[in-house]
N, C-alpha and C. Protein backbone atom coordinates (compact mmCIF):
# COMPACT_ATOMS: atom_id res chain seq x y z
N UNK A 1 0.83 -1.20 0.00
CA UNK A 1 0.00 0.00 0.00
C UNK A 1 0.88 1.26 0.00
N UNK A 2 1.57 1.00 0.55
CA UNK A 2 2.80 2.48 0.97
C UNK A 2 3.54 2.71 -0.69
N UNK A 3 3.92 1.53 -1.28
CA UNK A 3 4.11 1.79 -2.39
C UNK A 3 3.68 2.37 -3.70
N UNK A 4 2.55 1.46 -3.67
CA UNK A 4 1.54 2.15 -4.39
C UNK A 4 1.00 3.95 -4.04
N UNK A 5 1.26 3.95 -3.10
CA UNK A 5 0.57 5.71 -2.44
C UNK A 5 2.38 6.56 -3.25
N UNK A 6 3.05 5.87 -2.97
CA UNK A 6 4.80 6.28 -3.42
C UNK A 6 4.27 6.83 -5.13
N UNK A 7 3.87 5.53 -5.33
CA UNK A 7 4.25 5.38 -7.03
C UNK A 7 3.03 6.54 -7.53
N UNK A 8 1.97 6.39 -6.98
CA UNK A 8 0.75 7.08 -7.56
C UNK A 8 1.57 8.84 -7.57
N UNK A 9 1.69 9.00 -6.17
CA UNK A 9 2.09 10.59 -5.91
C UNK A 9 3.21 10.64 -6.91
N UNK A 10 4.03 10.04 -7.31
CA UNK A 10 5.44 10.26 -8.10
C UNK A 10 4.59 11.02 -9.52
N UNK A 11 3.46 9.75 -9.69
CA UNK A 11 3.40 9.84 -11.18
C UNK A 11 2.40 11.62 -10.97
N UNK A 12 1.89 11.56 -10.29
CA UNK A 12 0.99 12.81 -10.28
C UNK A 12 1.75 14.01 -10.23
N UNK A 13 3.05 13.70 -10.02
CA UNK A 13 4.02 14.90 -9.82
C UNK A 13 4.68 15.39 -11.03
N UNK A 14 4.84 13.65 -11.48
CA UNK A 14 6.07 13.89 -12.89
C UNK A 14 4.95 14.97 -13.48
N UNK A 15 3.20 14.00 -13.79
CA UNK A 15 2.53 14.90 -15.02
C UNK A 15 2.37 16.38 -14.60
N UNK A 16 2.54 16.82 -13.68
CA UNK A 16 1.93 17.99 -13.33
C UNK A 16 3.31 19.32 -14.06
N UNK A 17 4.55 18.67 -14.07
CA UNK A 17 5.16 19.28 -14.37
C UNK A 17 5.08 19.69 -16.45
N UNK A 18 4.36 19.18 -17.07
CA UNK A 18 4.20 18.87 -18.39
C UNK A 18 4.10 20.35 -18.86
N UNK A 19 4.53 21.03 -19.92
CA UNK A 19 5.01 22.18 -20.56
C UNK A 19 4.27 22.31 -21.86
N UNK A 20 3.59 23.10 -22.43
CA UNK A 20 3.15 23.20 -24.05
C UNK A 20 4.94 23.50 -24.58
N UNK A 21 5.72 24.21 -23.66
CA UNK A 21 7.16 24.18 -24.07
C UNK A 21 7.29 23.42 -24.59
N UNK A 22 7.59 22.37 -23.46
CA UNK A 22 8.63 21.45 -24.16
C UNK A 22 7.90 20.29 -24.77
N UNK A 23 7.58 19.90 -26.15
CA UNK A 23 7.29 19.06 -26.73
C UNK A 23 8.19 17.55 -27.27
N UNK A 24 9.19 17.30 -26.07
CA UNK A 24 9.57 15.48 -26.20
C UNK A 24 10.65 15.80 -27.27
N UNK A 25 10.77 16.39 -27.91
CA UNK A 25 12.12 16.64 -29.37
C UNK A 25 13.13 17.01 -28.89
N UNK A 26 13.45 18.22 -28.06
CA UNK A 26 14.21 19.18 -27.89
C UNK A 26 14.94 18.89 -26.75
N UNK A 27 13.86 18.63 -25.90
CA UNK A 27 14.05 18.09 -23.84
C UNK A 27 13.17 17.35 -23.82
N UNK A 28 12.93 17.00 -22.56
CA UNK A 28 11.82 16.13 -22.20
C UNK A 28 10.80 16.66 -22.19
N UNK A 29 9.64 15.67 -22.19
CA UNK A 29 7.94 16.46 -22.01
C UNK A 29 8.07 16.69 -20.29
N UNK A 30 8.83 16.06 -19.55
CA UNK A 30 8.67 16.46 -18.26
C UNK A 30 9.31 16.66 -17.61
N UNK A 31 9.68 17.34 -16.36
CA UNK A 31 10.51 17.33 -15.46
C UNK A 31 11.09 16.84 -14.69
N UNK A 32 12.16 16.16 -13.93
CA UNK A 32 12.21 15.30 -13.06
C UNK A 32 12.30 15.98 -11.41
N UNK A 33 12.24 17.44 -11.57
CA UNK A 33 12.48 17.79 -10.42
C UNK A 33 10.99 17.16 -9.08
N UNK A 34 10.12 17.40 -9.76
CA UNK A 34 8.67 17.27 -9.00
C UNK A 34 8.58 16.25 -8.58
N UNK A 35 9.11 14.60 -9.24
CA UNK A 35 9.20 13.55 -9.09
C UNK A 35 10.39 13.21 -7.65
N UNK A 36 11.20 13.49 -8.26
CA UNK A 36 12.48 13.93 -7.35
C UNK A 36 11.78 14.15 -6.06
N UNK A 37 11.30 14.85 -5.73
CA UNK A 37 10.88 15.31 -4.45
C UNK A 37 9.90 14.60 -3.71
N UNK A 38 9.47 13.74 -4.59
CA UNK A 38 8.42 12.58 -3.93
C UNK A 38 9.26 11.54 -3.63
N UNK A 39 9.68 11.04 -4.25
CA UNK A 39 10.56 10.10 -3.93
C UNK A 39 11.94 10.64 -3.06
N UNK A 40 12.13 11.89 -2.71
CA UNK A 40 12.90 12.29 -1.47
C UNK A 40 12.71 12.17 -0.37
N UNK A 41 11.15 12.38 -0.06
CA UNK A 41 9.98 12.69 0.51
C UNK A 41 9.69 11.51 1.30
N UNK A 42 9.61 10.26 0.38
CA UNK A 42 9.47 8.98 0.48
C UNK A 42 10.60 7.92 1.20
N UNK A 43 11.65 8.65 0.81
CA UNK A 43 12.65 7.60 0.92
C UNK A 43 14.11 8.09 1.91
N UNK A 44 13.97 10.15 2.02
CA UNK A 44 14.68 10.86 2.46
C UNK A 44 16.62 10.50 2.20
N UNK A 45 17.12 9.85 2.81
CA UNK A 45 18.22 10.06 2.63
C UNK A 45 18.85 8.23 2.56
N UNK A 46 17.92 7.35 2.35
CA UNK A 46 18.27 5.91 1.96
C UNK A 46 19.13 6.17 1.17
N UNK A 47 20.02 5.39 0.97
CA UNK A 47 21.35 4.52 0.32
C UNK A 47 20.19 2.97 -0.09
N UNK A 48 21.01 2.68 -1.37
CA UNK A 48 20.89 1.23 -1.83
C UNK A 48 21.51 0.19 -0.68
N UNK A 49 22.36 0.27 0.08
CA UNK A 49 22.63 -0.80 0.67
C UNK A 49 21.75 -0.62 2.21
N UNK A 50 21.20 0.36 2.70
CA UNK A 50 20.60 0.58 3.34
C UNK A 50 19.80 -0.16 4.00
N UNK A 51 20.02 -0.71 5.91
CA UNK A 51 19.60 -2.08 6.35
C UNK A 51 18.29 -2.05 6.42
N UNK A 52 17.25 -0.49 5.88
CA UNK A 52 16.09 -0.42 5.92
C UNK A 52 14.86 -1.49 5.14
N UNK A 53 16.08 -1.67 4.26
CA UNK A 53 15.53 -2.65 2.83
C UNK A 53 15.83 -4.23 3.14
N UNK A 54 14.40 -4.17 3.90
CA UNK A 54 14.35 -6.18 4.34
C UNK A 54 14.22 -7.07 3.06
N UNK A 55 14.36 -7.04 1.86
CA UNK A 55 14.63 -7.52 1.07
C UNK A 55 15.36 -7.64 -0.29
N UNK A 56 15.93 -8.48 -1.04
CA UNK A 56 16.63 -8.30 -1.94
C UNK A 56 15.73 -7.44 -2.92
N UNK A 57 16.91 -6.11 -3.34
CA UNK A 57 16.46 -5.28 -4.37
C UNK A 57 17.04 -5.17 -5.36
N UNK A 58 16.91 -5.10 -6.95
CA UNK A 58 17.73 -5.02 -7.90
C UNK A 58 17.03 -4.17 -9.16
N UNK A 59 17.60 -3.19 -9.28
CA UNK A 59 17.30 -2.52 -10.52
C UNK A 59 17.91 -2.21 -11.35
N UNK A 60 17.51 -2.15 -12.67
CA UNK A 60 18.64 -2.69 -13.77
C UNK A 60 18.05 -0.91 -14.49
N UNK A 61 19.37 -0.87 -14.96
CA UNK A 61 19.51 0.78 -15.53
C UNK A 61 20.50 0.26 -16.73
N UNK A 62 20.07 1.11 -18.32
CA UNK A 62 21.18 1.29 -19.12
C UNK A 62 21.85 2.82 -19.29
N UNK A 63 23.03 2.61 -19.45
CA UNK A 63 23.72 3.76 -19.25
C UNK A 63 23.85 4.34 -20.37
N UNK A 64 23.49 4.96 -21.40
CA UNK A 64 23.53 5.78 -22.19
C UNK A 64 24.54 6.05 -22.44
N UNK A 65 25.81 6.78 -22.41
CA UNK A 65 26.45 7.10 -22.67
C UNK A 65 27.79 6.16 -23.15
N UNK A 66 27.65 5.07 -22.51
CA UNK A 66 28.25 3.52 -23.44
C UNK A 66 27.81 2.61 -23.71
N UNK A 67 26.59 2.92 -23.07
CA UNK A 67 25.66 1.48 -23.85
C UNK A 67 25.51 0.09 -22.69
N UNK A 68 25.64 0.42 -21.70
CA UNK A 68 26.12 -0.71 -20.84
C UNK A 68 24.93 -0.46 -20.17
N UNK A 69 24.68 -1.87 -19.61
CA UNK A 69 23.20 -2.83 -18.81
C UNK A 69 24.26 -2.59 -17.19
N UNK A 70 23.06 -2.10 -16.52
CA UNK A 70 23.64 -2.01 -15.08
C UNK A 70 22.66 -2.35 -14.04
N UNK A 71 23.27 -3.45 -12.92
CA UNK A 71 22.53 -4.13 -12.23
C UNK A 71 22.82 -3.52 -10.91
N UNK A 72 21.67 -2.84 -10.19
CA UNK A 72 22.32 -2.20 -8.88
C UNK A 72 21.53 -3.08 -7.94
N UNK A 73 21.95 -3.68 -6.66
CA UNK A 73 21.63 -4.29 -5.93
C UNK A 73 21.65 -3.83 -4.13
N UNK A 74 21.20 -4.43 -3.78
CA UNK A 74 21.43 -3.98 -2.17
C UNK A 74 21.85 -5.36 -1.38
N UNK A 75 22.28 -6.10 -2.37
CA UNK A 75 22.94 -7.28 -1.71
C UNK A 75 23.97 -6.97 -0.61
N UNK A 76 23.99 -8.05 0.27
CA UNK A 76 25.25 -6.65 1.63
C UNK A 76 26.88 -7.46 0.90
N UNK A 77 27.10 -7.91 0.77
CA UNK A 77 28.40 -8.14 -0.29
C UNK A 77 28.78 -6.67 -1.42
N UNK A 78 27.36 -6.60 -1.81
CA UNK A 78 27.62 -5.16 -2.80
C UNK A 78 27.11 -3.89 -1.52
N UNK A 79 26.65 -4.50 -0.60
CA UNK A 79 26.43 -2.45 0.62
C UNK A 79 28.05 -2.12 0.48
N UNK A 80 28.99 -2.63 0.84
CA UNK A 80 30.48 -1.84 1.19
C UNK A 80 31.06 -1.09 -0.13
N UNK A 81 30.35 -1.75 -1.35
CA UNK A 81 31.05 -0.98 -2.60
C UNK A 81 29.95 0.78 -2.72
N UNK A 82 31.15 1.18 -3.67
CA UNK A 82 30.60 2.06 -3.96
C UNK A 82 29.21 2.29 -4.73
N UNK A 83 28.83 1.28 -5.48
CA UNK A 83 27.45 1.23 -5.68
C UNK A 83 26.21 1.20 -4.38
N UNK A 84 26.50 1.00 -3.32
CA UNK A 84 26.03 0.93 -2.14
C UNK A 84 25.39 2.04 -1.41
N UNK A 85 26.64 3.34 -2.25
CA UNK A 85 26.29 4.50 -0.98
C UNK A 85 25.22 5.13 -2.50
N UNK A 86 24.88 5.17 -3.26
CA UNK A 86 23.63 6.23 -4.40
C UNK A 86 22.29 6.24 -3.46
N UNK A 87 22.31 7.15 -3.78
CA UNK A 87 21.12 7.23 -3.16
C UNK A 87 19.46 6.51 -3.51
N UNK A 88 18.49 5.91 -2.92
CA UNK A 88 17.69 4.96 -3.45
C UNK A 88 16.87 6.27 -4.46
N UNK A 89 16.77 7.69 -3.92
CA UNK A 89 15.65 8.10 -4.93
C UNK A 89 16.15 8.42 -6.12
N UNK A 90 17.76 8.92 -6.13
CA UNK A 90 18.09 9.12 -7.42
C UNK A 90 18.17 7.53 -8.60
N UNK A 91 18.52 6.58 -7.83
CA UNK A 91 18.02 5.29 -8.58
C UNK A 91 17.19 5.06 -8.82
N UNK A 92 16.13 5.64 -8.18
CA UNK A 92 14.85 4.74 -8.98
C UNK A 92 14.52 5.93 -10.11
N UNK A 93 14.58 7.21 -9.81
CA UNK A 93 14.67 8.88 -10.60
C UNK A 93 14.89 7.76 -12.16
N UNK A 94 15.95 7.48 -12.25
CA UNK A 94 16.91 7.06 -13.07
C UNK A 94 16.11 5.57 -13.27
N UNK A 95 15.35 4.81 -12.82
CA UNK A 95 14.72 3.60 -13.51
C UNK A 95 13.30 3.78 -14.14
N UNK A 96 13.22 5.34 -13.97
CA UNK A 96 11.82 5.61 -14.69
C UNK A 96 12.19 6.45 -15.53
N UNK A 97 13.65 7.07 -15.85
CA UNK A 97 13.52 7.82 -16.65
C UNK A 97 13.69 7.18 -18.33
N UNK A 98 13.00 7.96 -19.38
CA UNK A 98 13.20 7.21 -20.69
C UNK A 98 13.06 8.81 -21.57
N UNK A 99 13.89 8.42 -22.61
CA UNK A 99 13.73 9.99 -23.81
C UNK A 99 12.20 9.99 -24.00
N UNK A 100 12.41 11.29 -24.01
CA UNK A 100 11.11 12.06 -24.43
C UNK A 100 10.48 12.19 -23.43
N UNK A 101 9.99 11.49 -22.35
CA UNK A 101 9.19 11.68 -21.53
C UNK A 101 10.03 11.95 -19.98
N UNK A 102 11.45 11.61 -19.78
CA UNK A 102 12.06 12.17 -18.54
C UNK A 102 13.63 12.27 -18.68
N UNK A 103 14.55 13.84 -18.65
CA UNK A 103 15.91 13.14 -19.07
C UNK A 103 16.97 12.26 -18.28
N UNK A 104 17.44 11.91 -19.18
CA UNK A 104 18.42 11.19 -18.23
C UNK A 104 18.80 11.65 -16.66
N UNK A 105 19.19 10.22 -15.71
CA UNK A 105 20.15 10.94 -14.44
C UNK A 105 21.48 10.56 -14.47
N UNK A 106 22.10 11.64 -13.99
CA UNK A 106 23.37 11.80 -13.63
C UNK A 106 23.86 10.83 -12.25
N UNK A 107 24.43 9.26 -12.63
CA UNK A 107 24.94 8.94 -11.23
C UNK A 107 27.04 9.03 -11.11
N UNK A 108 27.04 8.78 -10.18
CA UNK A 108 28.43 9.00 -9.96
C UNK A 108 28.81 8.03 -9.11
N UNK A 109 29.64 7.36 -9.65
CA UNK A 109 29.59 5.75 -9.19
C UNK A 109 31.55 5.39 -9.44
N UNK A 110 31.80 5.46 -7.89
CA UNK A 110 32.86 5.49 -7.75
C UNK A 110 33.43 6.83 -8.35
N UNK A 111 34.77 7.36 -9.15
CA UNK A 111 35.29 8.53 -9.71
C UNK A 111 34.67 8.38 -11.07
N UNK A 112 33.63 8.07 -11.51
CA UNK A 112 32.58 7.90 -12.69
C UNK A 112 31.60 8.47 -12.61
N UNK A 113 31.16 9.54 -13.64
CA UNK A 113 29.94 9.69 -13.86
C UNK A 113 29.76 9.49 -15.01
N UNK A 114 27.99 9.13 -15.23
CA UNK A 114 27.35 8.89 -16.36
C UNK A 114 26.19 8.70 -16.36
N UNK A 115 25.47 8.36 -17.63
CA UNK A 115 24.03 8.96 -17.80
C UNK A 115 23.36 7.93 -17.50
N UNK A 116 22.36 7.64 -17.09
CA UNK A 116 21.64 6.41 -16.77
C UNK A 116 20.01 6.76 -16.96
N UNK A 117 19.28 5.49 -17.70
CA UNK A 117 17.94 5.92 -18.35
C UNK A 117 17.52 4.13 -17.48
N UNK A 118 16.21 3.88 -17.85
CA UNK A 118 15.66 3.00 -17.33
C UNK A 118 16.07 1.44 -18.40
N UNK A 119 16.26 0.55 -17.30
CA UNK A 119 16.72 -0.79 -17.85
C UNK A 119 15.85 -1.43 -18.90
N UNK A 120 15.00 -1.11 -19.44
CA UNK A 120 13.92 -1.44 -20.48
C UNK A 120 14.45 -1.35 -21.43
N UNK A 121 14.75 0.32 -21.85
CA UNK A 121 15.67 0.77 -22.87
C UNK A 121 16.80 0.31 -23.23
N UNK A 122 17.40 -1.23 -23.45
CA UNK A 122 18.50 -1.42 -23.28
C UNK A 122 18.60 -2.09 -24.60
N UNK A 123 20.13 -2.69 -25.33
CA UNK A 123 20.14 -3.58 -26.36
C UNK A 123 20.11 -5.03 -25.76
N UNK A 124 19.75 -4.95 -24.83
CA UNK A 124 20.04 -6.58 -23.87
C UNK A 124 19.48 -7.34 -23.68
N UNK A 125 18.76 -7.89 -22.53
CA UNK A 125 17.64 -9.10 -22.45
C UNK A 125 16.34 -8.16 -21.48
N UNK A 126 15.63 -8.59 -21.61
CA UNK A 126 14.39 -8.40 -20.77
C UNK A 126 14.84 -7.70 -19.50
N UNK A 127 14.23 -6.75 -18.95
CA UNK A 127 14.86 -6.55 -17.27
C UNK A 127 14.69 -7.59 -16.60
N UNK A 128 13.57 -8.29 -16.35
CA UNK A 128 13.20 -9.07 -15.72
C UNK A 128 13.60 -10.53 -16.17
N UNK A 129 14.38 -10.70 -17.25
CA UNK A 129 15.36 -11.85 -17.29
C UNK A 129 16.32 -11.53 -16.73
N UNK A 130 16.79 -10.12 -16.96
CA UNK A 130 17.99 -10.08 -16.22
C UNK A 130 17.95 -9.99 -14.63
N UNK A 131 17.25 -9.39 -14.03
CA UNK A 131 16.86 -9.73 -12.56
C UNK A 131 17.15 -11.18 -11.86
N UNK A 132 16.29 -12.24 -12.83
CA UNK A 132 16.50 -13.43 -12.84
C UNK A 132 17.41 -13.68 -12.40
N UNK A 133 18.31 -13.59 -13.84
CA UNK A 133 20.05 -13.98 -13.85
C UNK A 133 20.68 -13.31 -12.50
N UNK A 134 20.37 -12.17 -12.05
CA UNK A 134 21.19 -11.95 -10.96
C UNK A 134 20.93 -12.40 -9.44
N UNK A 135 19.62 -12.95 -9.77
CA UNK A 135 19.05 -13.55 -8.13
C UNK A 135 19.21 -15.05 -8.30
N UNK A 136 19.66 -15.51 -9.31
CA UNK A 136 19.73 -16.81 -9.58
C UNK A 136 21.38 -17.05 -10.27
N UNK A 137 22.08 -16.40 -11.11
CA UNK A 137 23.39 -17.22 -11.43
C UNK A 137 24.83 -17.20 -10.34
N UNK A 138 25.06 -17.94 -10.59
CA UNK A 138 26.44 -17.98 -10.48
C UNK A 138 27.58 -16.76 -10.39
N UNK A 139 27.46 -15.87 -11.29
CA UNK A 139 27.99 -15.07 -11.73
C UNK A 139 28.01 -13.83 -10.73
N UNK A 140 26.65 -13.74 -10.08
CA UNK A 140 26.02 -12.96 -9.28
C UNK A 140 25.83 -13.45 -7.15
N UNK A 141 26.17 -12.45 -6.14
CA UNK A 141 26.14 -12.78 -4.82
C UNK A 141 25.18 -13.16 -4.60
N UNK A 142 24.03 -13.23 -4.94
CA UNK A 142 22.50 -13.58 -4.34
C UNK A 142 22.14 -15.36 -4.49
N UNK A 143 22.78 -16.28 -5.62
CA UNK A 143 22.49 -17.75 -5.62
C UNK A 143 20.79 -18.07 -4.64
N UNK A 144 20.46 -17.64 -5.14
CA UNK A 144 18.77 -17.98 -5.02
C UNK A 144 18.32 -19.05 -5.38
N UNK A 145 18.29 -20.05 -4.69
CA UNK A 145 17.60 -21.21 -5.63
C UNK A 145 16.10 -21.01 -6.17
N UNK A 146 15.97 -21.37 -7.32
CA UNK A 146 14.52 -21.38 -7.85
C UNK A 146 13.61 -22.80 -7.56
N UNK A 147 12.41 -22.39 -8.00
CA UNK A 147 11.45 -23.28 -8.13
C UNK A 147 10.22 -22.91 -7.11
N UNK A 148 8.94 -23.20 -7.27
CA UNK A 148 7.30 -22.40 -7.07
C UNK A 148 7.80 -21.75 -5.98
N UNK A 149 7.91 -21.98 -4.82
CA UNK A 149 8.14 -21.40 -3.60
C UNK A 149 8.92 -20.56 -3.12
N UNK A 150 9.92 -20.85 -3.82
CA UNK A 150 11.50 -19.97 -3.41
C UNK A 150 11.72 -18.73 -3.93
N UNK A 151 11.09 -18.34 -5.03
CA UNK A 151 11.79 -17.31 -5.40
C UNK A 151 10.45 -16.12 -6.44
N UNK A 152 10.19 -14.52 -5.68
CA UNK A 152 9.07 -14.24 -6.49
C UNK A 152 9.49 -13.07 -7.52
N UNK A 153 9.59 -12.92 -8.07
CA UNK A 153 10.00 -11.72 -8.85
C UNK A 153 9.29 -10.93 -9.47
N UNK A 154 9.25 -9.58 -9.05
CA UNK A 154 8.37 -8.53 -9.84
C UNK A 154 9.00 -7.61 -10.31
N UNK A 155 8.30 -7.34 -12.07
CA UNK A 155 9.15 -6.40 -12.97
C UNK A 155 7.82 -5.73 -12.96
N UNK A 156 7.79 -4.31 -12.15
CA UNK A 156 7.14 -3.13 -12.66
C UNK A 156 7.82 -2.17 -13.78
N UNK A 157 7.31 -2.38 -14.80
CA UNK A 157 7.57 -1.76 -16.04
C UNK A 157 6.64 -0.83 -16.91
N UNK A 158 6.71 -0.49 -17.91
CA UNK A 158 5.80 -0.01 -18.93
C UNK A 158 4.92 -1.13 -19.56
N UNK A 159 5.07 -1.99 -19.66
CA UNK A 159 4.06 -3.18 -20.10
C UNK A 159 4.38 -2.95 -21.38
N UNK A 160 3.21 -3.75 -22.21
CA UNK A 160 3.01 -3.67 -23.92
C UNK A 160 2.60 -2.75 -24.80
N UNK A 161 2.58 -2.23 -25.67
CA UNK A 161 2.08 -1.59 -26.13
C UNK A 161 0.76 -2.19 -27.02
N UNK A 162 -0.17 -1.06 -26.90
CA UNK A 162 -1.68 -1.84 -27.32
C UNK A 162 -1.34 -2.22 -28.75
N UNK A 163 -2.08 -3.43 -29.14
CA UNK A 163 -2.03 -4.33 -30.39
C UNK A 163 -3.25 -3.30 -31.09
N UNK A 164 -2.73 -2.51 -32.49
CA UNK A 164 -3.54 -1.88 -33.11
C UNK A 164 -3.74 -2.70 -34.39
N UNK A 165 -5.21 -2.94 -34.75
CA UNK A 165 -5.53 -3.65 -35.82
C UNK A 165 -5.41 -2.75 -37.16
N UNK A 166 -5.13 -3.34 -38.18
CA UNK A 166 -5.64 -2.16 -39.24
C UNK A 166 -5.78 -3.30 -40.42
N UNK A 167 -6.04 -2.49 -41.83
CA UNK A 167 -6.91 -3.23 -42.81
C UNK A 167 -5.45 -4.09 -43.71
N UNK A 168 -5.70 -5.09 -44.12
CA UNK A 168 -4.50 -5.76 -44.47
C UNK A 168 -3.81 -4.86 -45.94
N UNK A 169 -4.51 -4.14 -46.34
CA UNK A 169 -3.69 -3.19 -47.68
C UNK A 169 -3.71 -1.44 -47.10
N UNK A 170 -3.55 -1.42 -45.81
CA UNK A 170 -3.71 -0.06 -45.24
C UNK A 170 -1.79 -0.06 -45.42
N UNK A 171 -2.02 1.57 -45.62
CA UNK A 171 -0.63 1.82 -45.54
C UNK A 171 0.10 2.45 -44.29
N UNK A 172 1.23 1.85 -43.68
CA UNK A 172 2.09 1.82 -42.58
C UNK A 172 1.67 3.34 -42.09
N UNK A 173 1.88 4.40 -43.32
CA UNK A 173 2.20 5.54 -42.65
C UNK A 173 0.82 6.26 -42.38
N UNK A 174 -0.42 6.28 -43.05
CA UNK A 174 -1.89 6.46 -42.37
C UNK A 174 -2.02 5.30 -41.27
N UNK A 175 -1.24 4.54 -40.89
CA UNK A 175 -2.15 3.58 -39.82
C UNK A 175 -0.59 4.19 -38.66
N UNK A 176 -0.70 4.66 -38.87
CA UNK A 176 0.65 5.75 -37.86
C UNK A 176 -0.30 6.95 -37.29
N UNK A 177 -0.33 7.86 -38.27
CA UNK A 177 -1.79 9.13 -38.23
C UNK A 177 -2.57 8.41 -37.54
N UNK A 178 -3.51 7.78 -37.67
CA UNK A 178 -5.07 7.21 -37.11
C UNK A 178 -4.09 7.14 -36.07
N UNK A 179 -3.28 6.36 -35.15
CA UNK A 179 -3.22 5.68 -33.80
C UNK A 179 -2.80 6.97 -33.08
C-alpha cells in the first residue's frame, strides 16, 4: 500500500510538471524535479545498501552514454562498494527515466559519472530476465535457488504496447496518423 501511495504521488508529480514548451524533441515532455521530491519525501536520505531494505532489491539501468546494462543491488556483499552508498531516490529517478518523456540521471559511481535511463531501454535481455540472472546465477552474490516457492520476482515496467488492428492493404504511414 505504501508503495503504491509512493508510485501514484510520483506519477501525479512527474505529469503535473508537463510544458506546451517542451514538446519530447528538444528536452523532455517532463521534469524530473517534482518527481524527485516525492521520492525524497518517500525515501529521504536511503542509500541502496541501506539495512532499511528487508529484502533483496535489484534494478537494472542502461547507461547511455556507453551502452552498458547495469545491475544495482542492495545485496550486503555489494552495501560496502561504492554502488552501495547512491542514493535509493536518485536510482529509482533514473529507472523511470526514458527519452522524451524524462531526461536522463546523472549517477556517480565510484570517480565515474554517467548517464543512466531506465533498464527497459536497453540492447540486452528483458529486465526481468535479467533480474533473474542476478538472483539466480552464479555469476552474481544472491544464488537464489529457484522453483514455485523460493523465489518471487516482480518487474514493474511499462508493459506492452496496445495491439492496433488495421486493414490488411492499409498503408504503414496512415495507420501511424489514425493511432
Amino acid at each position: 500500500a505504501e508503495a503504491r501511495k509512493t508510485f501514484i504521488a510520483a506519477i501525479e508529480a512527474m505529469m503535473s510538471s508537463k510544458s506546451l514548451f517542451r514538446m519530447g524533441v528538444f528536452g523532455a515532455l517532463y521534469l524530473s524535479d517534482p518527481l524527485l521530491k516525492v521520492l525524497d519525501a518517500s525515501f529521504g536520505d536511503m542509500v541502496l545498501r541501506s539495512e532499511e531494505l528487508k529484502t533483496g532489491l535489484g534494478i537494472v539501468l542502461t547507461r547511455i552514454d556507453t551502452g552498458e546494462i547495469w545491475s544495482l543491488t542492495n545485496h550486503p556483499r555489494v552495501r560496502s562498494s561504492e554502488r552501495g552508498s547512491l542514493l535509493l531516490s536518485q536510482v529509482l529517478l533514473a529507472s523511470m527515466s526514458t527519452p522524451v518523456f524524462l531526461p536522463p540521471v546523472v549517477l556517480r559511481i565510484a570517480s565515474d559519472s554517467g548517464y543512466y535511463i531506465s533498464g527497459e531501454l536497453s540492447i540486452g535481455p528483458d529486465p526481468a530476465l535479467h533480474l533473474f540472472l542476478v538472483a539466480t546465477g552464479p555469476a552474481f552474490p544472491f544464488h537464489w535457488r529457484t522453483g514455485r516457492r523460493r523465489i518471487f520476482l516482480t518487474s514493474i515496467g511499462a508493459g506492452a504496447p496496445p495491439i492496433v488492428k488495421r486493414e490488411p492493404n492499409a498503408s504503414p504511414i496512415l495507420s501511424m496518423v489514425q493511432v
